[in-house]
mmCIF file with all atom_site columns, C-alpha atoms and ligand atoms in Angstrom:
data_model
loop_
_atom_site.group_PDB
_atom_site.id
_atom_site.type_symbol
_atom_site.label_atom_id
_atom_site.label_alt_id
_atom_site.label_comp_id
_atom_site.label_asym_id
_atom_site.label_entity_id
_atom_site.label_seq_id
_atom_site.pdbx_PDB_ins_code
_atom_site.Cartn_x
_atom_site.Cartn_y
_atom_site.Cartn_z
_atom_site.occupancy
_atom_site.B_iso_or_equiv
_atom_site.pdbx_formal_charge
_atom_site.auth_seq_id
_atom_site.auth_comp_id
_atom_site.auth_asym_id
_atom_site.auth_atom_id
_atom_site.pdbx_PDB_model_num
ATOM   1   C  CA  . MET A 1 1   ? 44.783 -225.976 -9.234  1.00 84.00 ? 1   MET A CA  1
ATOM   2   C  CA  . ILE A 1 2   ? 48.425 -226.880 -9.981  1.00 94.00 ? 2   ILE A CA  1
ATOM   3   C  CA  . GLN A 1 3   ? 49.350 -230.320 -10.547 1.00 95.00 ? 3   GLN A CA  1
ATOM   4   C  CA  . ARG A 1 4   ? 52.976 -230.869 -11.196 1.00 96.00 ? 4   ARG A CA  1
ATOM   5   C  CA  . ILE A 1 5   ? 55.642 -229.597 -13.255 1.00 97.00 ? 5   ILE A CA  1
ATOM   6   C  CA  . HIS A 1 6   ? 55.287 -230.480 -16.890 1.00 96.00 ? 6   HIS A CA  1
ATOM   7   C  CA  . HIS A 1 7   ? 58.682 -228.967 -18.212 1.00 96.00 ? 7   HIS A CA  1
ATOM   8   C  CA  . ILE A 1 8   ? 61.311 -226.761 -17.884 1.00 98.00 ? 8   ILE A CA  1
ATOM   9   C  CA  . ALA A 1 9   ? 61.895 -224.823 -20.788 1.00 97.00 ? 9   ALA A CA  1
ATOM   10  C  CA  . ILE A 1 10  ? 65.636 -223.288 -21.813 1.00 98.00 ? 10  ILE A CA  1
ATOM   11  C  CA  . VAL A 1 11  ? 66.375 -221.057 -25.006 1.00 98.00 ? 11  VAL A CA  1
ATOM   12  C  CA  . VAL A 1 12  ? 69.349 -222.474 -27.050 1.00 98.00 ? 12  VAL A CA  1
ATOM   13  C  CA  . SER A 1 13  ? 70.849 -220.747 -30.237 1.00 97.00 ? 13  SER A CA  1
ATOM   14  C  CA  . ASP A 1 14  ? 71.692 -224.410 -31.878 1.00 98.00 ? 14  ASP A CA  1
ATOM   15  C  CA  . LEU A 1 15  ? 69.389 -227.235 -31.130 1.00 98.00 ? 15  LEU A CA  1
ATOM   16  C  CA  . ASP A 1 16  ? 71.864 -229.733 -32.800 1.00 98.00 ? 16  ASP A CA  1
ATOM   17  C  CA  . ALA A 1 17  ? 74.231 -228.644 -30.413 1.00 98.00 ? 17  ALA A CA  1
ATOM   18  C  CA  . ALA A 1 18  ? 72.313 -228.376 -27.360 1.00 98.00 ? 18  ALA A CA  1
ATOM   19  C  CA  . ILE A 1 19  ? 70.840 -232.077 -27.834 1.00 98.00 ? 19  ILE A CA  1
ATOM   20  C  CA  . ASP A 1 20  ? 74.356 -233.246 -28.057 1.00 98.00 ? 20  ASP A CA  1
ATOM   21  C  CA  . SER A 1 21  ? 75.476 -231.537 -25.111 1.00 98.00 ? 21  SER A CA  1
ATOM   22  C  CA  . TYR A 1 22  ? 72.113 -233.020 -22.856 1.00 98.00 ? 22  TYR A CA  1
ATOM   23  C  CA  . GLN A 1 23  ? 72.650 -236.501 -24.346 1.00 97.00 ? 23  GLN A CA  1
ATOM   24  C  CA  . ASN A 1 24  ? 76.322 -237.081 -24.774 1.00 97.00 ? 24  ASN A CA  1
ATOM   25  C  CA  . GLN A 1 25  ? 77.571 -234.938 -21.909 1.00 97.00 ? 25  GLN A CA  1
ATOM   26  C  CA  . LEU A 1 26  ? 74.661 -234.949 -19.437 1.00 97.00 ? 26  LEU A CA  1
ATOM   27  C  CA  . GLY A 1 27  ? 73.296 -238.155 -19.990 1.00 97.00 ? 27  GLY A CA  1
ATOM   28  C  CA  . PHE A 1 28  ? 69.660 -237.320 -20.758 1.00 97.00 ? 28  PHE A CA  1
ATOM   29  C  CA  . GLU A 1 29  ? 67.547 -239.380 -23.247 1.00 96.00 ? 29  GLU A CA  1
ATOM   30  C  CA  . VAL A 1 30  ? 66.189 -237.545 -26.174 1.00 96.00 ? 30  VAL A CA  1
ATOM   31  C  CA  . GLY A 1 31  ? 62.226 -237.762 -26.874 1.00 95.00 ? 31  GLY A CA  1
ATOM   32  C  CA  . LYS A 1 32  ? 60.026 -235.625 -29.198 1.00 93.00 ? 32  LYS A CA  1
ATOM   33  C  CA  . ARG A 1 33  ? 61.646 -233.119 -31.554 1.00 95.00 ? 33  ARG A CA  1
ATOM   34  C  CA  . LEU A 1 34  ? 59.350 -230.896 -33.369 1.00 94.00 ? 34  LEU A CA  1
ATOM   35  C  CA  . LEU A 1 35  ? 59.060 -227.895 -35.591 1.00 95.00 ? 35  LEU A CA  1
ATOM   36  C  CA  . ILE A 1 36  ? 56.240 -225.693 -34.934 1.00 90.00 ? 36  ILE A CA  1
ATOM   37  C  CA  . PRO A 1 37  ? 56.100 -222.855 -37.536 1.00 90.00 ? 37  PRO A CA  1
ATOM   38  C  CA  . GLU A 1 38  ? 53.322 -221.154 -36.262 1.00 86.00 ? 38  GLU A CA  1
ATOM   39  C  CA  . GLN A 1 39  ? 55.263 -220.376 -33.032 1.00 87.00 ? 39  GLN A CA  1
ATOM   40  C  CA  . GLU A 1 40  ? 58.660 -219.561 -34.852 1.00 93.00 ? 40  GLU A CA  1
ATOM   41  C  CA  . VAL A 1 41  ? 60.339 -222.451 -33.037 1.00 95.00 ? 41  VAL A CA  1
ATOM   42  C  CA  . GLU A 1 42  ? 61.652 -225.838 -33.195 1.00 97.00 ? 42  GLU A CA  1
ATOM   43  C  CA  . ILE A 1 43  ? 62.122 -227.790 -29.850 1.00 96.00 ? 43  ILE A CA  1
ATOM   44  C  CA  . ALA A 1 44  ? 62.796 -230.891 -28.430 1.00 97.00 ? 44  ALA A CA  1
ATOM   45  C  CA  . PHE A 1 45  ? 61.530 -232.840 -25.225 1.00 96.00 ? 45  PHE A CA  1
ATOM   46  C  CA  . LEU A 1 46  ? 64.259 -234.462 -23.038 1.00 98.00 ? 46  LEU A CA  1
ATOM   47  C  CA  . PRO A 1 47  ? 62.456 -236.875 -20.329 1.00 97.00 ? 47  PRO A CA  1
ATOM   48  C  CA  . ALA A 1 48  ? 63.413 -236.133 -16.850 1.00 96.00 ? 48  ALA A CA  1
ATOM   49  C  CA  . GLY A 1 49  ? 61.417 -238.283 -14.331 1.00 95.00 ? 49  GLY A CA  1
ATOM   50  C  CA  . GLU A 1 50  ? 57.703 -237.227 -14.106 1.00 93.00 ? 50  GLU A CA  1
ATOM   51  C  CA  . SER A 1 51  ? 58.978 -233.909 -16.183 1.00 96.00 ? 51  SER A CA  1
ATOM   52  C  CA  . MET A 1 52  ? 60.594 -233.114 -19.198 1.00 97.00 ? 52  MET A CA  1
ATOM   53  C  CA  . ILE A 1 53  ? 63.429 -230.609 -20.313 1.00 98.00 ? 53  ILE A CA  1
ATOM   54  C  CA  . GLU A 1 54  ? 62.318 -228.468 -23.192 1.00 97.00 ? 54  GLU A CA  1
ATOM   55  C  CA  . LEU A 1 55  ? 65.028 -226.947 -25.425 1.00 98.00 ? 55  LEU A CA  1
ATOM   56  C  CA  . ILE A 1 56  ? 63.721 -224.280 -27.714 1.00 97.00 ? 56  ILE A CA  1
ATOM   57  C  CA  . GLN A 1 57  ? 65.589 -222.909 -30.566 1.00 98.00 ? 57  GLN A CA  1
ATOM   58  C  CA  . PRO A 1 58  ? 63.600 -219.897 -32.570 1.00 97.00 ? 58  PRO A CA  1
ATOM   59  C  CA  . THR A 1 59  ? 63.500 -220.306 -36.135 1.00 96.00 ? 59  THR A CA  1
ATOM   60  C  CA  . THR A 1 60  ? 63.080 -216.869 -37.176 1.00 95.00 ? 60  THR A CA  1
ATOM   61  C  CA  . GLU A 1 61  ? 64.835 -213.574 -36.129 1.00 93.00 ? 61  GLU A CA  1
ATOM   62  C  CA  . THR A 1 62  ? 61.516 -212.197 -35.274 1.00 91.00 ? 62  THR A CA  1
ATOM   63  C  CA  . SER A 1 63  ? 59.376 -214.446 -32.689 1.00 88.00 ? 63  SER A CA  1
ATOM   64  C  CA  . GLY A 1 64  ? 59.166 -213.521 -28.856 1.00 88.00 ? 64  GLY A CA  1
ATOM   65  C  CA  . VAL A 1 65  ? 61.681 -216.269 -28.341 1.00 93.00 ? 65  VAL A CA  1
ATOM   66  C  CA  . ALA A 1 66  ? 64.109 -215.042 -30.936 1.00 96.00 ? 66  ALA A CA  1
ATOM   67  C  CA  . LYS A 1 67  ? 64.103 -211.460 -29.156 1.00 95.00 ? 67  LYS A CA  1
ATOM   68  C  CA  . TYR A 1 68  ? 64.412 -213.077 -25.834 1.00 94.00 ? 68  TYR A CA  1
ATOM   69  C  CA  . LEU A 1 69  ? 67.691 -215.308 -26.794 1.00 96.00 ? 69  LEU A CA  1
ATOM   70  C  CA  . ALA A 1 70  ? 69.096 -211.819 -28.359 1.00 96.00 ? 70  ALA A CA  1
ATOM   71  C  CA  . LYS A 1 71  ? 68.540 -209.702 -25.246 1.00 95.00 ? 71  LYS A CA  1
ATOM   72  C  CA  . ARG A 1 72  ? 69.261 -212.413 -22.440 1.00 94.00 ? 72  ARG A CA  1
ATOM   73  C  CA  . GLY A 1 73  ? 71.188 -215.194 -24.119 1.00 97.00 ? 73  GLY A CA  1
ATOM   74  C  CA  . GLU A 1 74  ? 71.019 -218.547 -23.257 1.00 98.00 ? 74  GLU A CA  1
ATOM   75  C  CA  . GLY A 1 75  ? 68.925 -219.975 -20.411 1.00 97.00 ? 75  GLY A CA  1
ATOM   76  C  CA  . LEU A 1 76  ? 66.071 -220.624 -18.302 1.00 97.00 ? 76  LEU A CA  1
ATOM   77  C  CA  . HIS A 1 77  ? 62.966 -219.409 -20.620 1.00 96.00 ? 77  HIS A CA  1
ATOM   78  C  CA  . HIS A 1 78  ? 59.893 -220.756 -18.765 1.00 96.00 ? 78  HIS A CA  1
ATOM   79  C  CA  . ILE A 1 79  ? 58.513 -223.170 -16.279 1.00 98.00 ? 79  ILE A CA  1
ATOM   80  C  CA  . CYS A 1 80  ? 55.139 -225.553 -17.274 1.00 97.00 ? 80  CYS A CA  1
ATOM   81  C  CA  . LEU A 1 81  ? 52.813 -226.439 -14.719 1.00 97.00 ? 81  LEU A CA  1
ATOM   82  C  CA  . THR A 1 82  ? 49.850 -228.885 -15.623 1.00 97.00 ? 82  THR A CA  1
ATOM   83  C  CA  . VAL A 1 83  ? 46.548 -228.002 -14.940 1.00 97.00 ? 83  VAL A CA  1
ATOM   84  C  CA  . ALA A 1 84  ? 43.490 -230.136 -14.872 1.00 96.00 ? 84  ALA A CA  1
ATOM   85  C  CA  . ASP A 1 85  ? 41.017 -227.858 -16.849 1.00 96.00 ? 85  ASP A CA  1
ATOM   86  C  CA  . ILE A 1 86  ? 42.733 -224.941 -18.543 1.00 96.00 ? 86  ILE A CA  1
ATOM   87  C  CA  . GLU A 1 87  ? 39.489 -222.934 -18.945 1.00 96.00 ? 87  GLU A CA  1
ATOM   88  C  CA  . ALA A 1 88  ? 38.749 -223.071 -15.061 1.00 96.00 ? 88  ALA A CA  1
ATOM   89  C  CA  . SER A 1 89  ? 42.346 -221.869 -14.765 1.00 96.00 ? 89  SER A CA  1
ATOM   90  C  CA  . LEU A 1 90  ? 42.031 -218.995 -17.079 1.00 96.00 ? 90  LEU A CA  1
ATOM   91  C  CA  . GLU A 1 91  ? 38.947 -218.256 -15.045 1.00 96.00 ? 91  GLU A CA  1
ATOM   92  C  CA  . ALA A 1 92  ? 40.104 -218.196 -11.783 1.00 96.00 ? 92  ALA A CA  1
ATOM   93  C  CA  . LEU A 1 93  ? 43.460 -216.095 -12.837 1.00 96.00 ? 93  LEU A CA  1
ATOM   94  C  CA  . ALA A 1 94  ? 41.037 -213.250 -14.738 1.00 94.00 ? 94  ALA A CA  1
ATOM   95  C  CA  . ALA A 1 95  ? 39.159 -212.950 -11.677 1.00 96.00 ? 95  ALA A CA  1
ATOM   96  C  CA  . LYS A 1 96  ? 42.426 -212.246 -9.579  1.00 97.00 ? 96  LYS A CA  1
ATOM   97  C  CA  . ASP A 1 97  ? 43.217 -209.747 -12.380 1.00 96.00 ? 97  ASP A CA  1
ATOM   98  C  CA  . VAL A 1 98  ? 46.593 -211.818 -13.035 1.00 97.00 ? 98  VAL A CA  1
ATOM   99  C  CA  . GLN A 1 99  ? 48.463 -210.397 -16.039 1.00 96.00 ? 99  GLN A CA  1
ATOM   100 C  CA  . LEU A 1 100 ? 48.674 -213.105 -19.042 1.00 96.00 ? 100 LEU A CA  1
ATOM   101 C  CA  . ILE A 1 101 ? 50.664 -213.080 -21.819 1.00 93.00 ? 101 ILE A CA  1
ATOM   102 C  CA  . THR A 1 102 ? 47.965 -215.207 -23.869 1.00 87.00 ? 102 THR A CA  1
ATOM   103 C  CA  . PRO A 1 103 ? 44.416 -213.906 -23.369 1.00 86.00 ? 103 PRO A CA  1
ATOM   104 C  CA  . SER A 1 104 ? 43.075 -217.406 -24.088 1.00 91.00 ? 104 SER A CA  1
ATOM   105 C  CA  . PRO A 1 105 ? 44.378 -221.157 -24.382 1.00 93.00 ? 105 PRO A CA  1
ATOM   106 C  CA  . ILE A 1 106 ? 46.355 -221.779 -27.045 1.00 89.00 ? 106 ILE A CA  1
ATOM   107 C  CA  . GLN A 1 107 ? 47.239 -225.217 -28.458 1.00 86.00 ? 107 GLN A CA  1
ATOM   108 C  CA  . ALA A 1 108 ? 50.742 -225.856 -27.475 1.00 82.00 ? 108 ALA A CA  1
ATOM   109 C  CA  . ALA A 1 109 ? 52.964 -229.167 -28.560 1.00 78.00 ? 109 ALA A CA  1
ATOM   110 C  CA  . GLU A 1 110 ? 51.565 -231.084 -25.392 1.00 86.00 ? 110 GLU A CA  1
ATOM   111 C  CA  . GLY A 1 111 ? 47.952 -229.711 -24.960 1.00 93.00 ? 111 GLY A CA  1
ATOM   112 C  CA  . ARG A 1 112 ? 46.289 -226.404 -24.442 1.00 95.00 ? 112 ARG A CA  1
ATOM   113 C  CA  . GLY A 1 113 ? 48.254 -223.894 -22.792 1.00 95.00 ? 113 GLY A CA  1
ATOM   114 C  CA  . LEU A 1 114 ? 48.412 -220.306 -21.554 1.00 96.00 ? 114 LEU A CA  1
ATOM   115 C  CA  . PHE A 1 115 ? 51.479 -217.994 -20.333 1.00 95.00 ? 115 PHE A CA  1
ATOM   116 C  CA  . ILE A 1 116 ? 51.454 -216.103 -17.135 1.00 96.00 ? 116 ILE A CA  1
ATOM   117 C  CA  . HIS A 1 117 ? 53.410 -212.671 -17.390 1.00 96.00 ? 117 HIS A CA  1
ATOM   118 C  CA  . PRO A 1 118 ? 56.519 -212.743 -15.584 1.00 95.00 ? 118 PRO A CA  1
ATOM   119 C  CA  . GLN A 1 119 ? 55.466 -209.537 -13.623 1.00 96.00 ? 119 GLN A CA  1
ATOM   120 C  CA  . ALA A 1 120 ? 52.997 -211.491 -11.970 1.00 97.00 ? 120 ALA A CA  1
ATOM   121 C  CA  . THR A 1 121 ? 55.206 -214.118 -10.778 1.00 97.00 ? 121 THR A CA  1
ATOM   122 C  CA  . HIS A 1 122 ? 58.047 -212.516 -9.799  1.00 97.00 ? 122 HIS A CA  1
ATOM   123 C  CA  . GLY A 1 123 ? 60.369 -212.828 -12.426 1.00 95.00 ? 123 GLY A CA  1
ATOM   124 C  CA  . VAL A 1 124 ? 59.505 -216.404 -14.317 1.00 96.00 ? 124 VAL A CA  1
ATOM   125 C  CA  . LEU A 1 125 ? 57.629 -217.098 -17.120 1.00 95.00 ? 125 LEU A CA  1
ATOM   126 C  CA  . ILE A 1 126 ? 54.840 -219.551 -16.344 1.00 97.00 ? 126 ILE A CA  1
ATOM   127 C  CA  . GLU A 1 127 ? 53.103 -221.716 -18.576 1.00 96.00 ? 127 GLU A CA  1
ATOM   128 C  CA  . LEU A 1 128 ? 49.576 -223.682 -17.539 1.00 97.00 ? 128 LEU A CA  1
ATOM   129 C  CA  . LEU A 1 129 ? 48.886 -226.710 -19.516 1.00 97.00 ? 129 LEU A CA  1
ATOM   130 C  CA  . GLU A 1 130 ? 46.162 -228.692 -19.772 1.00 97.00 ? 130 GLU A CA  1
ATOM   131 C  CA  . PRO A 1 131 ? 47.820 -231.830 -21.624 1.00 94.00 ? 131 PRO A CA  1
ATOM   132 C  CA  . ASP A 1 132 ? 46.091 -233.813 -24.406 1.00 91.00 ? 132 ASP A CA  1
ATOM   133 C  CA  . ASP A 1 133 ? 47.489 -237.111 -22.682 1.00 82.00 ? 133 ASP A CA  1
ATOM   134 C  CA  . PRO A 1 134 ? 47.209 -236.672 -19.038 1.00 69.00 ? 134 PRO A CA  1
ATOM   135 C  CA  . SER A 1 135 ? 49.646 -239.410 -18.333 1.00 64.00 ? 135 SER A CA  1
HETATM 136 CO CO1 . LIG B 2 .   ? 56.864 -225.020 -22.858 1.00 70.54 ? 1   LIG B CO1 1
#
């Protein structure tokens, strides 16, 4: 059911500063940059072969990402894996009583996704994504 790592997401306090570091010190190219008001975040995707790094900066103090940043500081936020059929994945996980954060798939920047609770994954938030563009 899992196909590949789509992106690894890193929460940052200052997106401009993080992009500057990744671009000018670490040699990454900067891809898409998006403000997502409904999720109270701004993100930037940095291509890395067949995967990407996703930098996430909260844009409010109240979002889940903002609370995560306040509590744990900058660092790894989640790993995103692609699946062919998000509904089938949801059904398979529900059948095994896997604890989810999103009870049904949500529209994410790159497709439809769901989040698996870190308690079910030994400590890492995992996003499953059915990409809009499966390339
Ligand atoms: Co993500």
